[in-house]
Amino acid sequence: MLEATPLTEGWTLKHEGGALPASVPGCVHTDLLAAGVIPDPFLGLNETEVAWVGHREWTYETDLDASSVHEQTDLVFDGLDTAAEIRLDGQLLGRVRNMHRSYRFDVTGSTGRLSVRFVSAYAEAEAVRERLGERPGAYAEPYQYIRKMACSFGWDWGPTLVTAGIWRPVRLEHWSTARIARVRPEVTVDEHGVGQVKLAVDVERTRVEAGLTLEARVSRGSSEFRVRGTVDGTSGVVRLDVPDVELWWPRGYGEQPLYEVELTLRHGDVPLDGWRRRVGFRTVGLDTSADAHGAGFTLVVNGERLFARGVNWIPDDVFPSRITRERHRERLAQAAGIGVDLVRVWGGGIYESEDFYDTCDELGLLVWQDFPFACAAYPEEQPLRGEVEAEARENVVRLMPHPSLVLWNGNNENLWGFRDWGWEQRLAGESWGEGYYLGVLPRLVAELDPTRPYTAGSPWSGSWDRHPNDPAYGTHHSWEVWNRADYADYLLQVPRFVAEFGWQAPAAYATLRRALPGETLASESPGMLHHQKAEDGNGKLERGLGRHFALPEGDFDRWHYLTQVNQARAVAAGIEHWRSHWPVCAGTIVWQLNDCWPVTSWAAIDGDGREKPLYHELRRLYADRLLTLQVRGSGLVLAVVNQAAERWKGTVELRRLSVDGDVVGGSVVRVGFVAEGRAVAEVRVPEGLAPVGAEEFLVADADGLRALYFPVPDREIPYPRPEFDVRVTPGAVTVTARTLVRDLLLQADRLDPGAWADRGLVTLLPGEQVTIGVRGWETPDAETARSALYCVEPAR
């Protein structure tokens, strides 16, 4: 049987003629940080002090002993970042130039000093640019000339920390006669509920004449199905039927049963190699058919049409070798905990590890996987073209077993960039990636993974006959609102699928304090500006804030609170509007779930893993049931959004209130409603209940849910000065309102950096009470709790 020997010990990193201990998997930055050679680049302005690391060559070395009783020994690298030369006792084994691929070298019987010399990613990229010519991109860094995680060169939320290293596991594999080189699993369900597993197997041999057989097994619990097959030359196919399979569903639609699939390669009775994965039985489709509104973009799983409640995912650390299975599970569980059912793996990052997709399989999180192309024109000539095809072939097959994976996407914003960002003129006929997105990649997906849909890009309208970002066709990225307008402008369009939109806010207070030690915090302080990577980011924050609130001059704590409120309000405006237009709009993917370092960004969870108010607001926005008051024509409607399978029948209580808490007109109106499963119902608000002027607002309550409608921005509302009582008990803070208290927030990390609250913004009417769960606060008292409570105050 094939035997594997991990190569994790005894590595050194050559540094300025000396040697440092090296961790494998790992990267140069983390090794230098562990040795005290560089400061933590996440703190203060240190990022700029370590920029030199990305411009140097680095060499990893260890002693290798490949002696074995087996016929062949291979040296296997699951990931090398990025351009490297591998030698054994000075003899060249190979040269590599792609972070997204694995590599294998025959080292049978060898012993000696193994070295992996990494050239600077800048040097490699610049050499390719010199050879193939200039290509435009959204950023000045040369990320489009090298097959590497693009955001390591910096992004509008990320630092420029250009990595190098053995970033994924490395091992020796010892084997005889033959080994399994590749398994391509196609998993489907027919119309009779029979699960079908087809395993297309490639083998590598040391002995051509040896007769080889395949034995496959599918099991779950006490159920087990087996089949045998033969290998013809270097390939074979086995098929299994599994009757009455339990379907795998996205979370909120059903369970996530997973079946074990085992494959054994044998020579006679001797097992030579094995392959084992978990699979789920489900069907997936993408409905892009034309209709009266344009052309849709609706995911269909097991015949069920979905409104996708999504988040965009970036690498959770700019040093991805530090991301553990536990960290993936923590972050993805945070997503699942607020109603998210789809995670888009964004194209400026990586194909994530098996841990990521395993966790999505278990949690019922659908995965939309971008191929790694983002915001640039990519040359289609060699050496890049061959690398692109090789990495796509490997990763499509690697990820095929995962039922959570439901969509392949060719790129992020490159089709849009060609049309709108001046690329077409600058390229003057040079290649730019279209051949990948409309040629190579769809061909490979159709060949290798015919069970899943492919789309050429995001955004993409489906045809060059229309603008790539046409909201009426396919996927849409809504960035004009953040960049140039007020978030109320989200209400002007009903895109078919909103694949990116978002609003910035700073990280949690304790995260800022850790990341900017000793700094007097201010929106324009040096550290805050350094940890704001978006072009005119603070200007956009200020302008967006000023449309709704009086700017808190010189008061960082109020600025921090209000920008976080504005982020949650902005995203809520979009999601409530778009969900109310289901099934015309079939999904929203918030930019973004997570951060890769401490920064002011669009994330719901900051770089230290702390949850912003937006995170908690998404729990309300992505719940199966949602109430939202929307302007339709000249009046108001209550949209009753029901994404549950069961009919929602109830009564809504409508109240027109003054900001002092009085019922205007003295009456309360109750209206019955019925919202069918997976549908939206509308309740027309009687004309007499519509708020008039800045002193009034509308409240709608049904089955413990609430919607609010204020007709004017907060800066025009004559709020009373908020008054409330605070009571502290172990693990809880209870607030009782004596006046209207708008968007109350307990910033638990101000109580203790390790403290967490279980909810975010909440609006209380006079006399109402809320209890906020708090963990990690060891010395609770009411006055300290009050100091960490913030709410909207009257304009000064």
mmCIF file of N, CA, C and O in Angstrom, residues 77-106:
data_model
loop_
_atom_site.group_PDB
_atom_site.id
_atom_site.type_symbol
_atom_site.label_atom_id
_atom_site.label_comp_id
_atom_site.label_asym_id
_atom_site.label_seq_id
_atom_site.Cartn_x
_atom_site.Cartn_y
_atom_site.Cartn_z
ATOM 1 N N PHE A 77 4.680 18.199 -3.374
ATOM 2 C CA PHE A 77 4.363 19.498 -2.786
ATOM 3 C C PHE A 77 2.901 19.817 -3.103
ATOM 4 O O PHE A 77 2.523 19.912 -4.271
ATOM 5 N N ASP A 78 2.082 20.009 -2.075
ATOM 6 C CA ASP A 78 0.687 20.394 -2.314
ATOM 7 C C ASP A 78 0.566 21.859 -2.705
ATOM 8 O O ASP A 78 -0.453 22.262 -3.273
ATOM 9 N N GLY A 79 1.564 22.678 -2.397
ATOM 10 C CA GLY A 79 1.520 24.076 -2.797
ATOM 11 C C GLY A 79 2.840 24.768 -2.570
ATOM 12 O O GLY A 79 3.433 24.680 -1.483
ATOM 13 N N LEU A 80 3.336 25.456 -3.609
ATOM 14 C CA LEU A 80 4.555 26.261 -3.526
ATOM 15 C C LEU A 80 4.220 27.676 -3.960
ATOM 16 O O LEU A 80 3.631 27.888 -5.015
ATOM 17 N N ASP A 81 4.628 28.648 -3.161
ATOM 18 C CA ASP A 81 4.281 30.049 -3.387
ATOM 19 C C ASP A 81 5.574 30.832 -3.663
ATOM 20 O O ASP A 81 6.253 31.218 -2.724
ATOM 21 N N THR A 82 5.866 31.113 -4.940
ATOM 22 C CA THR A 82 5.169 30.737 -6.155
ATOM 23 C C THR A 82 6.191 30.297 -7.192
ATOM 24 O O THR A 82 6.101 29.203 -7.718
ATOM 25 N N ALA A 83 7.156 31.156 -7.528
ATOM 26 C CA ALA A 83 8.160 30.816 -8.539
ATOM 27 C C ALA A 83 9.385 30.245 -7.833
ATOM 28 O O ALA A 83 10.037 30.933 -7.039
ATOM 29 N N ALA A 84 9.691 28.978 -8.117
ATOM 30 C CA ALA A 84 10.727 28.318 -7.338
ATOM 31 C C ALA A 84 11.499 27.311 -8.190
ATOM 32 O O ALA A 84 11.028 26.836 -9.218
ATOM 33 N N GLU A 85 12.684 26.998 -7.697
ATOM 34 C CA GLU A 85 13.551 25.993 -8.298
ATOM 35 C C GLU A 85 13.844 24.962 -7.219
ATOM 36 O O GLU A 85 14.288 25.310 -6.118
ATOM 37 N N ILE A 86 13.586 23.680 -7.517
ATOM 38 C CA ILE A 86 13.756 22.607 -6.538
ATOM 39 C C ILE A 86 14.970 21.785 -6.933
ATOM 40 O O ILE A 86 15.063 21.299 -8.080
ATOM 41 N N ARG A 87 15.919 21.615 -6.001
ATOM 42 C CA ARG A 87 17.142 20.845 -6.263
ATOM 43 C C ARG A 87 17.380 19.854 -5.133
ATOM 44 O O ARG A 87 17.035 20.111 -3.970
ATOM 45 N N LEU A 88 18.013 18.741 -5.493
ATOM 46 C CA LEU A 88 18.457 17.754 -4.534
ATOM 47 C C LEU A 88 19.948 17.545 -4.734
ATOM 48 O O LEU A 88 20.389 17.095 -5.802
ATOM 49 N N ASP A 89 20.728 17.915 -3.708
ATOM 50 C CA ASP A 89 22.194 17.901 -3.802
ATOM 51 C C ASP A 89 22.675 18.620 -5.063
ATOM 52 O O ASP A 89 23.587 18.154 -5.761
ATOM 53 N N GLY A 90 22.053 19.741 -5.343
ATOM 54 C CA GLY A 90 22.455 20.560 -6.472
ATOM 55 C C GLY A 90 21.873 20.144 -7.807
ATOM 56 O O GLY A 90 21.950 20.903 -8.786
ATOM 57 N N GLN A 91 21.272 18.943 -7.891
ATOM 58 C CA GLN A 91 20.684 18.486 -9.145
ATOM 59 C C GLN A 91 19.256 19.010 -9.266
ATOM 60 O O GLN A 91 18.445 18.863 -8.354
ATOM 61 N N LEU A 92 18.962 19.593 -10.409
ATOM 62 C CA LEU A 92 17.658 20.213 -10.619
ATOM 63 C C LEU A 92 16.563 19.150 -10.706
ATOM 64 O O LEU A 92 16.628 18.242 -11.540
ATOM 65 N N LEU A 93 15.552 19.274 -9.865
ATOM 66 C CA LEU A 93 14.350 18.437 -9.983
ATOM 67 C C LEU A 93 13.294 19.117 -10.838
ATOM 68 O O LEU A 93 12.563 18.449 -11.578
ATOM 69 N N GLY A 94 13.188 20.427 -10.731
ATOM 70 C CA GLY A 94 12.196 21.122 -11.534
ATOM 71 C C GLY A 94 12.073 22.578 -11.159
ATOM 72 O O GLY A 94 12.576 23.025 -10.110
ATOM 73 N N ARG A 95 11.408 23.320 -12.035
ATOM 74 C CA ARG A 95 11.088 24.725 -11.784
ATOM 75 C C ARG A 95 9.575 24.883 -11.836
ATOM 76 O O ARG A 95 8.902 24.283 -12.676
ATOM 77 N N VAL A 96 9.035 25.713 -10.940
ATOM 78 C CA VAL A 96 7.577 25.888 -10.840
ATOM 79 C C VAL A 96 7.257 27.366 -10.798
ATOM 80 O O VAL A 96 8.100 28.200 -10.443
ATOM 81 N N ARG A 97 5.984 27.704 -11.147
ATOM 82 C CA ARG A 97 5.609 29.121 -11.188
ATOM 83 C C ARG A 97 4.122 29.320 -10.934
ATOM 84 O O ARG A 97 3.514 30.243 -11.488
ATOM 85 N N ASN A 98 3.510 28.470 -10.089
ATOM 86 C CA ASN A 98 2.069 28.582 -9.880
ATOM 87 C C ASN A 98 1.722 28.172 -8.457
ATOM 88 O O ASN A 98 1.895 27.019 -8.062
ATOM 89 N N MET A 99 1.195 29.119 -7.691
ATOM 90 C CA MET A 99 0.798 28.875 -6.307
ATOM 91 C C MET A 99 -0.405 27.936 -6.220
ATOM 92 O O MET A 99 -0.619 27.287 -5.184
ATOM 93 N N HIS A 100 -1.219 27.892 -7.281
ATOM 94 C CA HIS A 100 -2.497 27.185 -7.235
ATOM 95 C C HIS A 100 -2.397 25.722 -7.670
ATOM 96 O O HIS A 100 -3.427 25.076 -7.860
ATOM 97 N N ARG A 101 -1.188 25.201 -7.850
ATOM 98 C CA ARG A 101 -1.004 23.831 -8.298
ATOM 99 C C ARG A 101 -0.216 23.020 -7.269
ATOM 100 O O ARG A 101 0.477 23.579 -6.413
ATOM 101 N N SER A 102 -0.288 21.693 -7.409
ATOM 102 C CA SER A 102 0.602 20.804 -6.665
ATOM 103 C C SER A 102 1.668 20.274 -7.628
ATOM 104 O O SER A 102 1.506 20.352 -8.852
ATOM 105 N N TYR A 103 2.742 19.727 -7.056
ATOM 106 C CA TYR A 103 3.863 19.261 -7.874
ATOM 107 C C TYR A 103 4.390 17.941 -7.322
ATOM 108 O O TYR A 103 4.379 17.700 -6.112
ATOM 109 N N ARG A 104 4.903 17.093 -8.246
ATOM 110 C CA ARG A 104 5.389 15.771 -7.891
ATOM 111 C C ARG A 104 6.696 15.499 -8.641
ATOM 112 O O ARG A 104 6.774 15.716 -9.851
ATOM 113 N N PHE A 105 7.719 15.001 -7.909
ATOM 114 C CA PHE A 105 9.021 14.713 -8.499
ATOM 115 C C PHE A 105 9.473 13.318 -8.056
ATOM 116 O O PHE A 105 9.364 12.963 -6.879
ATOM 117 N N ASP A 106 9.986 12.559 -9.002
ATOM 118 C CA ASP A 106 10.514 11.223 -8.714
ATOM 119 C C ASP A 106 11.881 11.359 -8.040
ATOM 120 O O ASP A 106 12.834 11.867 -8.635
#
